[in-house]
Amino acid sequence: IAQTKDGNGATHCDKACIIGIDGGAPWTTPGHGNALKLQGQEGPNIAKCFKSRDYTLFQASGIRAEGQKYQFLREEEGKVVYGKFKGIGSVTMQASKTAIVIAHCPEGGQQGNTNKGVNVIAEYLESLNM
């Protein structure tokens, strides 16, 4: 979340989590106040799409996170996915070798800053061969 701060120090991400690319198991605790809490099969479904690099499930049914259905916007390079829910905000997801970093930008926030923060964490994990 700190990685999404703008020049004025305002953060543009209110929730985040990291899950494993193999099966979608959580890598972060849901107990933190800024935890993005995936429910039921949300983590495994996200992981399945990223593992196979097949995002047709997102295109057909949307991206589900915290019980919300986000409209699939686009995918980049087979490892970054963007979604939006008008009035709620947006999600950015990026895969490393073994994990998926997921962050939520509230409505009115700058998703570009959230994208940057997600990228920094995912690339850090990549540098650790994770």
mmCIF file of C-alpha atoms in Angstrom:
data_model
loop_
_atom_site.group_PDB
_atom_site.id
_atom_site.type_symbol
_atom_site.label_atom_id
_atom_site.label_comp_id
_atom_site.label_asym_id
_atom_site.label_seq_id
_atom_site.Cartn_x
_atom_site.Cartn_y
_atom_site.Cartn_z
ATOM 1 C CA ILE A 1 0.000 0.000 0.000
ATOM 2 C CA ALA A 2 2.878 2.336 0.765
ATOM 3 C CA GLN A 3 4.152 1.765 -2.802
ATOM 4 C CA THR A 4 1.016 3.492 -4.181
ATOM 5 C CA LYS A 5 1.658 6.907 -2.615
ATOM 6 C CA ASP A 6 1.627 9.933 -4.889
ATOM 7 C CA GLY A 7 3.753 13.067 -4.628
ATOM 8 C CA ASN A 8 1.495 14.432 -1.875
ATOM 9 C CA GLY A 9 1.800 11.247 0.211
ATOM 10 C CA ALA A 10 -1.765 10.043 -0.457
ATOM 11 C CA THR A 11 -2.146 6.307 -0.986
ATOM 12 C CA HIS A 12 -4.243 4.988 -3.862
ATOM 13 C CA CYS A 13 -4.688 1.429 -2.651
ATOM 14 C CA ASP A 14 -6.903 0.504 0.284
ATOM 15 C CA LYS A 15 -6.583 -3.309 0.286
ATOM 16 C CA ALA A 16 -4.084 -5.887 -0.934
ATOM 17 C CA CYS A 17 -3.073 -9.522 -0.659
ATOM 18 C CA ILE A 18 -0.683 -12.058 -2.145
ATOM 19 C CA ILE A 19 -1.708 -15.586 -3.119
ATOM 20 C CA GLY A 20 0.215 -18.554 -4.474
ATOM 21 C CA ILE A 21 0.014 -19.193 -8.202
ATOM 22 C CA ASP A 22 -0.284 -22.935 -7.481
ATOM 23 C CA GLY A 23 -3.765 -23.302 -6.028
ATOM 24 C CA GLY A 24 -4.379 -19.755 -4.795
ATOM 25 C CA ALA A 25 -3.456 -20.285 -1.142
ATOM 26 C CA PRO A 26 -3.048 -17.000 0.780
ATOM 27 C CA TRP A 27 0.495 -15.786 1.401
ATOM 28 C CA THR A 28 -0.665 -12.845 3.502
ATOM 29 C CA THR A 29 -2.808 -12.784 6.630
ATOM 30 C CA PRO A 30 -6.447 -11.684 6.431
ATOM 31 C CA GLY A 31 -6.092 -10.175 9.921
ATOM 32 C CA HIS A 32 -4.475 -6.922 8.772
ATOM 33 C CA GLY A 33 -6.782 -3.910 8.478
ATOM 34 C CA ASN A 34 -5.842 -3.421 4.816
ATOM 35 C CA ALA A 35 -6.091 -7.085 3.828
ATOM 36 C CA LEU A 36 -8.014 -7.919 0.690
ATOM 37 C CA LYS A 37 -9.966 -10.972 1.848
ATOM 38 C CA LEU A 38 -10.687 -13.409 -0.965
ATOM 39 C CA GLN A 39 -13.663 -15.698 -0.335
ATOM 40 C CA GLY A 40 -14.369 -19.327 -1.201
ATOM 41 C CA GLN A 41 -13.015 -20.243 -4.632
ATOM 42 C CA GLU A 42 -11.929 -16.705 -5.558
ATOM 43 C CA GLY A 43 -8.227 -17.352 -4.842
ATOM 44 C CA PRO A 44 -8.103 -20.747 -6.598
ATOM 45 C CA ASN A 45 -10.010 -19.366 -9.620
ATOM 46 C CA ILE A 46 -7.643 -16.400 -9.946
ATOM 47 C CA ALA A 47 -4.612 -18.684 -9.579
ATOM 48 C CA LYS A 48 -5.959 -21.108 -12.200
ATOM 49 C CA CYS A 49 -6.303 -18.307 -14.760
ATOM 50 C CA PHE A 50 -2.811 -16.968 -14.085
ATOM 51 C CA LYS A 51 -1.179 -20.420 -14.012
ATOM 52 C CA SER A 52 -2.683 -21.329 -17.409
ATOM 53 C CA ARG A 53 -2.446 -17.769 -18.777
ATOM 54 C CA ASP A 54 -6.007 -18.292 -19.945
ATOM 55 C CA TYR A 55 -8.173 -15.346 -18.915
ATOM 56 C CA THR A 56 -11.389 -16.380 -20.703
ATOM 57 C CA LEU A 57 -13.054 -17.067 -17.313
ATOM 58 C CA PHE A 58 -12.470 -13.404 -16.383
ATOM 59 C CA GLN A 59 -13.695 -12.247 -19.798
ATOM 60 C CA ALA A 60 -16.866 -14.347 -19.565
ATOM 61 C CA SER A 61 -17.718 -14.112 -15.853
ATOM 62 C CA GLY A 62 -15.724 -11.185 -14.504
ATOM 63 C CA ILE A 63 -13.099 -11.131 -11.764
ATOM 64 C CA ARG A 64 -14.405 -12.083 -8.320
ATOM 65 C CA ALA A 65 -12.724 -10.647 -5.229
ATOM 66 C CA GLU A 66 -14.242 -10.175 -1.763
ATOM 67 C CA GLY A 67 -17.617 -11.259 -3.119
ATOM 68 C CA GLN A 68 -17.651 -8.475 -5.726
ATOM 69 C CA LYS A 69 -17.712 -9.076 -9.460
ATOM 70 C CA TYR A 70 -15.310 -6.756 -11.279
ATOM 71 C CA GLN A 71 -15.563 -6.239 -15.023
ATOM 72 C CA PHE A 72 -12.485 -7.588 -16.792
ATOM 73 C CA LEU A 73 -10.774 -4.667 -18.535
ATOM 74 C CA ARG A 74 -7.628 -6.148 -20.036
ATOM 75 C CA GLU A 75 -4.627 -8.415 -19.650
ATOM 76 C CA GLU A 76 -1.018 -7.493 -20.417
ATOM 77 C CA GLU A 77 1.958 -9.735 -21.161
ATOM 78 C CA GLY A 78 0.169 -12.793 -19.771
ATOM 79 C CA LYS A 79 0.858 -11.702 -16.214
ATOM 80 C CA VAL A 80 -1.061 -8.491 -15.430
ATOM 81 C CA VAL A 81 -4.870 -8.221 -15.212
ATOM 82 C CA TYR A 82 -7.072 -5.185 -14.583
ATOM 83 C CA GLY A 83 -10.713 -5.064 -13.472
ATOM 84 C CA LYS A 84 -13.274 -2.384 -12.550
ATOM 85 C CA PHE A 85 -16.568 -2.153 -10.641
ATOM 86 C CA LYS A 86 -18.220 1.237 -11.098
ATOM 87 C CA GLY A 87 -18.822 2.909 -7.746
ATOM 88 C CA ILE A 88 -16.601 0.429 -5.868
ATOM 89 C CA GLY A 89 -13.179 0.743 -7.504
ATOM 90 C CA SER A 90 -10.704 -1.336 -9.439
ATOM 91 C CA VAL A 91 -8.416 -4.322 -8.992
ATOM 92 C CA THR A 92 -4.932 -4.880 -10.309
ATOM 93 C CA MET A 93 -3.346 -8.338 -10.280
ATOM 94 C CA GLN A 94 0.178 -9.246 -11.335
ATOM 95 C CA ALA A 95 1.913 -12.614 -11.268
ATOM 96 C CA SER A 96 5.493 -13.373 -10.364
ATOM 97 C CA LYS A 97 6.993 -16.857 -10.784
ATOM 98 C CA THR A 98 5.169 -18.307 -7.756
ATOM 99 C CA ALA A 99 2.709 -15.668 -6.519
ATOM 100 C CA ILE A 100 -0.002 -13.231 -7.545
ATOM 101 C CA VAL A 101 -0.100 -9.737 -6.039
ATOM 102 C CA ILE A 102 -3.652 -8.363 -5.866
ATOM 103 C CA ALA A 103 -4.583 -4.798 -4.911
ATOM 104 C CA HIS A 104 -7.785 -2.757 -4.789
ATOM 105 C CA CYS A 105 -7.983 0.924 -5.662
ATOM 106 C CA PRO A 106 -11.093 2.632 -4.255
ATOM 107 C CA GLU A 107 -13.379 4.599 -6.556
ATOM 108 C CA GLY A 108 -11.823 8.048 -7.063
ATOM 109 C CA GLY A 109 -8.284 6.779 -6.468
ATOM 110 C CA GLN A 110 -5.614 6.699 -9.149
ATOM 111 C CA GLN A 111 -5.432 3.131 -10.459
ATOM 112 C CA GLY A 112 -2.130 3.974 -12.159
ATOM 113 C CA ASN A 113 -0.516 4.413 -8.737
ATOM 114 C CA THR A 114 -1.979 1.079 -7.600
ATOM 115 C CA ASN A 115 -0.653 -0.565 -10.776
ATOM 116 C CA LYS A 116 2.811 0.811 -9.992
ATOM 117 C CA GLY A 117 2.696 -0.497 -6.428
ATOM 118 C CA VAL A 118 1.587 -3.966 -7.529
ATOM 119 C CA ASN A 119 4.356 -4.014 -10.134
ATOM 120 C CA VAL A 120 7.029 -3.076 -7.568
ATOM 121 C CA ILE A 121 6.024 -5.933 -5.248
ATOM 122 C CA ALA A 122 5.653 -8.503 -8.068
ATOM 123 C CA GLU A 123 9.048 -7.587 -9.517
ATOM 124 C CA TYR A 124 10.612 -7.773 -6.042
ATOM 125 C CA LEU A 125 9.231 -11.311 -5.669
ATOM 126 C CA GLU A 126 10.607 -12.144 -9.140
ATOM 127 C CA SER A 127 14.048 -10.901 -8.069
ATOM 128 C CA LEU A 128 13.907 -13.441 -5.225
ATOM 129 C CA ASN A 129 12.923 -16.200 -7.716
ATOM 130 C CA MET A 130 9.481 -16.291 -6.150
#
